[in-house]
Tab-separated table of C-alpha atoms in Angstrom:
chain	number	residue	atom	x	y	z
A	1	MET	CA	10.401	24.091	-36.605
A	2	GLU	CA	13.546	26.035	-34.367
A	3	LYS	CA	13.231	25.536	-30.203
A	4	ASN	CA	11.724	28.917	-29.149
A	5	ALA	CA	8.473	28.269	-32.298
A	6	LEU	CA	7.970	25.443	-30.629
A	7	LEU	CA	7.927	26.161	-26.908
A	8	GLU	CA	5.985	28.810	-27.665
A	9	LYS	CA	3.372	26.903	-28.945
A	10	ILE	CA	4.425	23.891	-26.100
A	11	ILE	CA	4.352	25.498	-22.958
A	12	PRO	CA	1.495	27.672	-22.413
A	13	ILE	CA	-0.440	24.148	-23.455
A	14	ARG	CA	2.034	22.727	-20.614
A	15	ARG	CA	1.004	24.790	-18.017
A	16	MET	CA	-3.068	23.870	-18.374
A	17	LEU	CA	-2.413	20.878	-18.600
A	18	HIS	CA	-0.139	21.334	-15.211
A	19	GLN	CA	-3.125	23.909	-12.996
A	20	TYR	CA	-5.984	20.777	-13.611
A	21	PRO	CA	-4.167	18.125	-12.550
A	22	GLU	CA	-6.548	14.497	-11.328
A	23	LEU	CA	-6.201	11.273	-10.588
A	24	GLU	CA	-5.833	8.061	-12.477
A	25	PHE	CA	-9.038	7.540	-14.878
A	26	GLU	CA	-10.654	11.368	-13.711
A	27	GLU	CA	-8.917	12.873	-16.479
A	28	VAL	CA	-10.767	14.144	-17.978
A	29	LYS	CA	-10.602	17.686	-18.461
A	30	THR	CA	-6.763	17.068	-19.158
A	31	ALA	CA	-7.516	14.959	-21.631
A	32	GLN	CA	-10.400	17.877	-23.562
A	33	ILE	CA	-7.485	19.491	-23.095
A	34	ILE	CA	-4.997	17.385	-25.836
A	35	CYS	CA	-8.313	16.381	-28.438
A	36	ASP	CA	-9.478	20.356	-28.691
A	37	VAL	CA	-4.384	20.538	-29.210
A	38	LEU	CA	-5.605	17.204	-31.373
A	39	THR	CA	-9.012	18.544	-33.529
A	40	LYS	CA	-6.878	22.449	-33.898
A	41	TRP	CA	-3.465	20.536	-35.721
A	42	SER	CA	-6.177	18.202	-36.979
A	43	VAL	CA	-4.498	14.920	-36.516
A	44	PRO	CA	-6.512	11.630	-36.608
A	45	PHE	CA	-7.315	10.340	-33.365
A	46	GLN	CA	-10.137	8.474	-30.711
A	47	PHE	CA	-11.043	9.401	-27.685
A	48	ALA	CA	-12.221	6.713	-24.181
A	49	VAL	CA	-9.105	4.450	-24.806
A	50	ALA	CA	-9.363	2.875	-21.002
A	51	LYS	CA	-11.897	5.488	-20.161
A	52	THR	CA	-10.316	8.717	-20.441
A	53	GLY	CA	-7.342	7.247	-22.498
A	54	ILE	CA	-6.171	8.558	-25.941
A	55	VAL	CA	-4.748	6.940	-29.644
A	56	ALA	CA	-3.764	8.964	-33.062
A	57	GLU	CA	-1.693	8.417	-35.800
A	58	ILE	CA	-0.053	10.496	-37.672
A	59	GLY	CA	1.656	8.644	-41.954
A	60	THR	CA	0.556	5.892	-43.601
A	61	GLY	CA	1.084	2.459	-43.997
A	62	ASP	CA	2.977	-0.448	-41.909
A	63	PRO	CA	5.578	-0.092	-39.358
A	64	VAL	CA	4.080	0.995	-37.135
A	65	ILE	CA	5.985	2.711	-33.592
A	66	LEU	CA	4.606	4.320	-31.024
A	67	LEU	CA	4.853	6.702	-28.410
A	68	ARG	CA	3.915	7.429	-25.592
A	69	ALA	CA	2.841	9.980	-22.310
A	70	ASP	CA	0.694	9.303	-19.635
A	71	MET	CA	-1.624	11.954	-17.774
A	72	ASP	CA	-2.558	11.498	-14.421
A	73	ALA	CA	-1.274	13.633	-11.209
A	74	LEU	CA	-0.763	11.934	-7.591
A	75	PRO	CA	-2.457	13.484	-4.594
A	76	VAL	CA	-0.060	15.783	-3.749
A	77	THR	CA	-0.482	19.777	-1.428
A	78	GLU	CA	1.584	21.787	-4.129
A	79	ALA	CA	4.114	23.834	-3.110
A	80	THR	CA	6.036	25.207	-5.737
A	81	ASN	CA	4.699	29.171	-6.267
A	82	LEU	CA	4.249	28.530	-9.581
A	83	PRO	CA	1.966	31.278	-10.931
A	84	PHE	CA	0.238	28.618	-12.800
A	85	THR	CA	0.067	26.107	-9.170
A	86	SER	CA	-2.319	23.845	-9.176
A	87	LYS	CA	-5.956	24.484	-8.987
A	88	HIS	CA	-7.201	20.911	-8.636
A	89	GLU	CA	-6.597	21.051	-3.796
A	90	GLY	CA	-4.713	18.721	-3.089
A	91	LYS	CA	-3.633	17.491	-6.842
A	92	MET	CA	-0.183	17.538	-7.963
A	93	HIS	CA	1.650	17.244	-11.020
A	94	ALA	CA	3.734	16.002	-8.764
A	95	CYS	CA	5.659	13.086	-11.577
A	96	GLY	CA	6.289	15.274	-14.087
A	97	HIS	CA	3.411	13.388	-16.157
A	98	ASP	CA	2.748	16.949	-17.711
A	99	ILE	CA	5.619	17.390	-19.099
A	100	HIS	CA	5.588	13.873	-20.925
A	101	MET	CA	2.000	15.109	-22.056
A	102	SER	CA	4.005	18.475	-22.812
A	103	CYS	CA	7.343	15.804	-24.580
A	104	LEU	CA	4.059	14.378	-27.185
A	105	LEU	CA	2.550	17.038	-28.236
A	106	GLY	CA	6.443	18.791	-28.564
A	107	CYS	CA	7.072	16.081	-31.189
A	108	ILE	CA	3.729	15.974	-33.042
A	109	ALA	CA	3.824	19.481	-33.565
A	110	LEU	CA	7.069	18.893	-35.707
A	111	PHE	CA	5.336	15.299	-37.158
A	112	CYS	CA	2.284	17.276	-37.907
A	113	GLU	CA	5.083	19.471	-39.810
A	114	ASN	CA	7.263	16.619	-41.564
A	115	PRO	CA	5.362	14.348	-41.320
A	116	PRO	CA	7.136	10.446	-41.320
A	117	GLU	CA	8.304	9.200	-45.421
A	118	ASN	CA	6.958	5.894	-44.318
A	119	GLY	CA	4.785	3.659	-41.722
A	120	ARG	CA	2.757	5.667	-39.071
A	121	VAL	CA	4.092	7.326	-35.992
A	122	ARG	CA	1.352	6.373	-32.403
A	123	PHE	CA	0.984	8.669	-29.990
A	124	VAL	CA	-0.745	7.437	-26.992
A	125	PHE	CA	-1.840	9.506	-24.044
A	126	GLN	CA	-2.546	6.750	-20.890
A	127	PRO	CA	-4.114	7.746	-17.853
A	128	ALA	CA	-3.532	5.722	-14.867
A	129	GLU	CA	0.045	5.287	-14.813
A	130	GLU	CA	0.066	5.764	-11.086
A	131	GLY	CA	-0.999	2.486	-9.172
A	132	ALA	CA	-3.865	2.052	-11.379
A	133	GLY	CA	-2.865	0.473	-14.708
A	134	GLY	CA	-4.193	2.683	-17.649
A	135	ALA	CA	-0.908	1.024	-20.249
A	136	GLU	CA	-3.498	-3.154	-19.942
A	137	PRO	CA	-6.673	-1.578	-19.806
A	138	MET	CA	-5.795	0.645	-22.819
A	139	ILE	CA	-3.185	-2.487	-24.429
A	140	ALA	CA	-7.379	-4.934	-24.393
A	141	GLU	CA	-8.944	-1.932	-25.774
A	142	GLY	CA	-6.153	-1.919	-29.275
A	143	ALA	CA	-3.952	0.634	-28.434
A	144	ALA	CA	-0.806	-1.385	-29.223
A	145	LYS	CA	-3.022	-3.430	-32.983
A	146	GLY	CA	-0.181	-3.458	-34.853
A	147	ILE	CA	2.109	-1.620	-33.405
A	148	SER	CA	6.184	-2.872	-34.256
A	149	ALA	CA	7.739	-1.269	-30.446
A	150	ALA	CA	7.515	1.170	-28.423
A	151	ALA	CA	9.157	4.416	-26.523
A	152	ALA	CA	8.162	6.628	-23.600
A	153	LEU	CA	10.840	9.161	-21.750
A	154	HIS	CA	10.246	9.816	-17.568
A	155	VAL	CA	11.511	12.669	-16.633
A	156	LYS	CA	14.572	12.782	-14.231
A	157	PRO	CA	15.072	16.142	-11.503
A	158	GLY	CA	18.752	15.978	-11.298
A	159	LEU	CA	19.483	15.452	-14.381
A	160	ALA	CA	20.721	18.647	-16.955
A	161	VAL	CA	18.518	19.415	-19.349
A	162	GLY	CA	19.815	18.728	-22.832
A	163	LYS	CA	20.519	15.310	-21.828
A	164	ILE	CA	18.983	11.656	-22.332
A	165	ALA	CA	20.113	8.766	-19.985
A	166	CYS	CA	19.474	5.523	-20.280
A	167	LYS	CA	20.617	2.048	-19.965
A	168	PRO	CA	19.234	-2.255	-22.196
A	169	LYS	CA	17.775	-4.303	-20.569
A	170	HIS	CA	16.662	-4.552	-16.986
A	171	TYR	CA	15.729	-0.440	-16.159
A	172	TYR	CA	12.758	-0.375	-13.933
A	173	ALA	CA	11.191	-2.917	-10.986
A	174	SER	CA	8.186	-5.226	-9.971
A	175	PRO	CA	6.689	-2.201	-8.035
A	176	ASP	CA	4.940	-5.250	-5.876
A	177	GLU	CA	3.003	-4.550	-2.227
A	178	PHE	CA	1.771	-6.275	-0.015
A	179	SER	CA	0.500	-6.408	3.275
A	180	ILE	CA	0.678	-8.202	6.366
A	181	THR	CA	-1.995	-8.367	9.852
A	182	VAL	CA	-1.613	-9.966	12.261
A	183	THR	CA	-4.284	-10.387	14.856
A	184	GLY	CA	-3.993	-10.876	18.663
A	185	LYS	CA	-6.368	-10.354	21.460
A	186	GLY	CA	-7.526	-6.911	22.572
A	187	GLY	CA	-7.377	-5.416	25.803
A	188	HIS	CA	-6.341	-3.126	29.208
A	189	GLY	CA	-2.191	-1.870	28.533
A	190	GLY	CA	-2.105	-2.357	32.506
A	191	TYR	CA	-3.103	-6.417	32.380
A	192	PRO	CA	-1.794	-7.545	28.745
A	193	HIS	CA	-0.991	-11.062	30.650
A	194	MET	CA	-5.434	-10.493	29.977
A	195	ALA	CA	-4.363	-9.543	26.749
A	196	LEU	CA	-2.236	-11.082	22.829
A	197	ASN	CA	-0.232	-7.866	22.205
A	198	PRO	CA	0.284	-7.884	17.945
A	199	LEU	CA	2.692	-4.807	18.009
A	200	PRO	CA	5.895	-7.115	19.733
A	201	ILE	CA	4.703	-9.716	17.375
A	202	ALA	CA	4.490	-6.950	14.284
A	203	SER	CA	7.799	-5.303	15.667
A	204	GLU	CA	9.512	-8.645	15.154
A	205	ILE	CA	8.165	-9.930	11.643
A	206	VAL	CA	9.358	-6.125	10.978
A	207	SER	CA	12.958	-6.491	11.833
A	208	VAL	CA	12.752	-9.977	10.298
A	209	ILE	CA	11.929	-9.304	6.903
A	210	GLN	CA	13.689	-5.787	7.226
A	211	ALA	CA	16.374	-8.223	7.940
A	212	LEU	CA	15.610	-9.969	5.034
A	213	GLY	CA	15.446	-7.974	2.629
A	214	GLN	CA	19.151	-6.404	3.759
A	215	ALA	CA	20.589	-10.383	2.901
A	216	MET	CA	19.046	-10.143	-1.077
A	217	LYS	CA	21.431	-7.204	-0.809
A	218	ASP	CA	23.678	-8.586	-4.064
A	219	GLU	CA	20.259	-9.707	-6.052
A	220	LEU	CA	18.656	-7.176	-7.540
A	221	CYS	CA	15.507	-6.706	-4.712
A	222	VAL	CA	14.295	-4.557	-2.559
A	223	VAL	CA	12.619	-5.021	0.493
A	224	SER	CA	11.098	-1.730	2.503
A	225	VAL	CA	8.540	-1.796	5.098
A	226	CYS	CA	6.995	1.786	4.489
A	227	ALA	CA	3.811	1.977	7.260
A	228	ILE	CA	2.671	0.189	11.121
A	229	ASN	CA	-1.526	0.943	11.720
A	230	GLY	CA	-2.319	-0.606	14.887
A	231	GLY	CA	-3.312	1.035	17.931
A	232	THR	CA	-5.666	4.165	18.887
A	233	SER	CA	-4.144	4.530	23.080
A	234	PHE	CA	-1.384	4.511	25.322
A	235	ASN	CA	-3.525	2.132	27.707
A	236	ILE	CA	-4.956	0.406	24.889
A	237	ILE	CA	-3.932	-3.424	23.531
A	238	PRO	CA	-5.026	-3.649	20.086
A	239	GLU	CA	-7.304	-6.577	18.631
A	240	THR	CA	-4.645	-5.542	15.110
A	241	VAL	CA	-2.117	-4.590	13.377
A	242	THR	CA	-1.134	-3.728	9.174
A	243	ILE	CA	2.047	-4.041	8.339
A	244	LEU	CA	2.438	-2.179	4.573
A	245	GLY	CA	5.645	-2.796	1.964
A	246	THR	CA	6.966	-2.444	-1.150
A	247	VAL	CA	8.780	-5.538	-2.619
A	248	ARG	CA	11.025	-4.811	-6.093
A	249	THR	CA	12.493	-7.604	-8.161
A	250	PHE	CA	14.027	-7.845	-12.160
A	251	THR	CA	12.502	-11.699	-12.902
A	252	PRO	CA	9.470	-13.566	-12.238
A	253	GLU	CA	12.267	-15.917	-10.278
A	254	LEU	CA	13.635	-13.123	-7.799
A	255	ARG	CA	9.179	-12.319	-7.513
A	256	LEU	CA	7.504	-15.590	-6.565
A	257	LYS	CA	10.328	-16.389	-3.573
A	258	MET	CA	10.306	-13.576	-1.981
A	259	GLU	CA	6.103	-12.965	-1.850
A	260	GLU	CA	5.974	-16.794	-1.116
A	261	GLU	CA	9.252	-16.239	2.030
A	262	ILE	CA	7.654	-12.813	3.099
A	263	GLY	CA	4.807	-14.963	3.843
A	264	ILE	CA	6.285	-17.779	4.876
A	265	LEU	CA	8.174	-15.562	7.971
A	266	ALA	CA	5.075	-13.452	9.084
A	267	LYS	CA	3.042	-17.140	9.606
A	268	GLU	CA	5.334	-18.753	11.708
A	269	ILE	CA	6.271	-15.906	13.998
A	270	CYS	CA	2.566	-14.837	14.907
A	271	LYS	CA	2.004	-19.023	15.047
A	272	LYS	CA	4.982	-19.211	17.220
A	273	TYR	CA	2.261	-16.707	19.619
A	274	GLU	CA	-0.420	-18.070	18.460
A	275	ALA	CA	-1.758	-14.459	16.781
A	276	LYS	CA	-3.447	-15.334	13.375
A	277	CYS	CA	-1.429	-13.813	10.185
A	278	ASP	CA	-3.209	-12.851	7.810
A	279	TYR	CA	-0.940	-12.235	4.433
A	280	GLN	CA	-1.718	-10.925	0.805
A	281	PHE	CA	1.010	-9.738	-1.685
A	282	ARG	CA	-0.352	-8.188	-5.149
A	283	LYS	CA	1.510	-8.244	-7.831
A	284	LEU	CA	1.543	-4.933	-10.181
A	285	TYR	CA	3.666	-3.922	-13.346
A	286	PRO	CA	6.009	-6.362	-14.649
A	287	PRO	CA	9.245	-4.810	-14.768
A	288	VAL	CA	10.911	-2.839	-17.744
A	289	TYR	CA	13.079	-4.184	-19.844
A	290	ASN	CA	14.734	-2.110	-22.981
A	291	GLU	CA	15.397	-4.065	-25.480
A	292	PRO	CA	18.609	-3.804	-26.418
A	293	ASN	CA	18.988	-2.415	-30.133
A	294	LEU	CA	16.049	-0.363	-29.763
A	295	THR	CA	18.271	1.238	-27.166
A	296	GLU	CA	21.455	1.592	-29.173
A	297	LEU	CA	18.731	2.798	-31.632
A	298	LEU	CA	18.348	5.497	-28.397
A	299	PHE	CA	21.938	6.339	-27.635
A	300	GLU	CA	22.618	7.041	-31.643
A	301	THR	CA	19.484	9.327	-32.309
A	302	GLY	CA	20.479	11.013	-29.124
A	303	VAL	CA	24.122	11.459	-30.846
A	304	GLU	CA	22.472	13.147	-33.137
A	305	VAL	CA	20.144	15.429	-31.856
A	306	LEU	CA	21.720	16.449	-29.284
A	307	GLY	CA	25.643	15.667	-28.797
A	308	LYS	CA	27.656	12.690	-28.020
A	309	GLU	CA	28.810	15.220	-24.603
A	310	ASN	CA	24.416	14.475	-23.534
A	311	VAL	CA	24.026	10.957	-24.343
A	312	GLU	CA	24.574	8.960	-20.506
A	313	ARG	CA	24.857	5.299	-19.935
A	314	GLU	CA	23.150	4.800	-17.100
A	315	THR	CA	24.603	1.332	-15.977
A	316	ALA	CA	22.308	0.346	-12.340
A	317	PRO	CA	18.788	-0.058	-13.251
A	318	PHE	CA	16.267	1.431	-11.058
A	319	MET	CA	13.603	0.488	-8.139
A	320	GLY	CA	10.972	2.722	-9.034
A	321	GLY	CA	8.455	1.340	-11.330
A	322	GLU	CA	6.722	2.355	-14.769
A	323	ASP	CA	3.267	-0.129	-16.896
A	324	PHE	CA	5.089	1.727	-19.658
A	325	ALA	CA	5.894	-2.064	-19.479
A	326	TYR	CA	2.969	-3.981	-20.655
A	327	PHE	CA	4.106	-2.332	-23.904
A	328	ALA	CA	7.648	-3.717	-23.563
A	329	LYS	CA	6.005	-6.719	-22.545
A	330	GLU	CA	3.891	-6.572	-26.631
A	331	VAL	CA	7.416	-5.318	-28.848
A	332	PRO	CA	10.555	-4.625	-28.271
A	333	GLY	CA	10.415	-1.012	-26.021
A	334	VAL	CA	13.234	1.141	-24.795
A	335	LEU	CA	11.836	4.207	-21.480
A	336	PHE	CA	14.560	6.473	-21.439
A	337	HIS	CA	15.293	9.528	-18.540
A	338	LEU	CA	14.811	13.598	-20.658
A	339	GLY	CA	17.249	15.956	-18.008
A	340	SER	CA	14.596	18.207	-15.926
A	341	GLY	CA	16.858	19.778	-14.379
A	342	GLY	CA	15.835	21.268	-10.866
A	343	CYS	CA	17.216	19.035	-7.905
A	344	ALA	CA	13.070	18.829	-6.014
A	345	PRO	CA	12.426	14.732	-6.625
A	346	LEU	CA	10.383	13.460	-7.587
A	347	HIS	CA	6.866	12.871	-6.032
A	348	SER	CA	7.551	16.003	-4.534
A	349	PRO	CA	4.835	19.213	-3.617
A	350	GLU	CA	8.181	21.012	-4.854
A	351	PHE	CA	9.310	18.819	-6.798
A	352	LEU	CA	9.910	21.736	-10.401
A	353	ALA	CA	10.502	20.987	-14.080
A	354	GLU	CA	12.527	23.398	-16.080
A	355	GLU	CA	9.546	23.574	-19.134
A	356	GLU	CA	12.522	24.214	-21.436
A	357	CYS	CA	13.567	20.270	-21.335
A	358	ILE	CA	10.454	19.660	-23.471
A	359	TRP	CA	12.563	21.028	-26.814
A	360	TYR	CA	14.970	18.430	-25.863
A	361	GLY	CA	12.379	15.468	-24.971
A	362	ALA	CA	9.954	15.974	-28.301
A	363	LYS	CA	13.213	16.150	-30.622
A	364	THR	CA	14.444	12.980	-29.250
A	365	LEU	CA	11.097	11.395	-29.548
A	366	GLU	CA	11.038	12.605	-33.118
A	367	GLY	CA	14.438	11.608	-33.894
A	368	PHE	CA	13.986	8.136	-32.143
A	369	ALA	CA	11.258	6.799	-34.327
A	370	ARG	CA	11.857	8.713	-37.771
A	371	ASN	CA	15.308	6.374	-36.951
A	372	TYR	CA	13.310	3.387	-36.952
A	373	LEU	CA	11.090	4.215	-39.594
A	374	LYS	CA	14.357	3.783	-42.219
A	375	GLY	CA	15.457	1.077	-40.466
A	376	GLU	CA	12.134	-0.905	-41.091
A	377	LYS	CA	11.312	-0.401	-44.111
């Protein structure tokens, strides 16, 4: 199928997906749109895997390579002024998941036209990537059963359309979260000696944690305090203050070290002022590890499909999180960036992806899967 024909086939579907964004595990209409397309194309599929997920396959026998796209949107109010802007107020495909689904549908269309000579391609439309983690329950319900490799893409604003980028080994971080609730004694702002103000204590904790993060600059680690919540008025000393933040790491050892050190620092400062400290550390996704041999196959495929000048070898990992990591823990996996043009960042209400990138994403996924299956005869 030629570029224009594929885009004419997929872009109307993409625009429909974009107009009806749904949050994690609520992707009912999104799933219905995809199921209707698969039914129309006579592609066998299973629906309601991990509530709203979809698993489709083309081909016969082994091996099986899994290609994954995420489905959920974000609680963001769109400000793009597109003619097909979000019809769901306060929800938007601000992370490009509508493009990811469209690339996978484009890949399916290419395989419908020319099925693999050997083996199978499994197409997974996964709910709840943005925080709740839909990959793990999909795997638990059999989405990854029998596969020997996995791949996925993610749009990258600022990278020109027609390009892809990737690096082997550590790629995306563990996006862990922490909360620290400092409890003092509330009181009147005019009589601070009769209270125990948790705000200055929390401020000291924030300063120490930020210093800890700066001290880790030579490691693959980021520590960020992102919210401080406490107090309601100019003359009332609050009872409690809560600090929220994130830690990004790439190894189990450093992950555990940061969890322990942040807790120790917070508790010691609270103890010094005789305040109470409640510390919680929530481990989210594991880091994404790009298997080196698969990554080289991706680079080779990119050169074949896009040309050498359009394949970038990234040198630094990314501090974002991605639950494709669970698939890449099951089998060798590779996640790569797809150039989507534009300049507004991901998660911005003004985020825009150029629709032409769907062709390049679909062709790269198709070419990668075919090359993998050829090599695994």
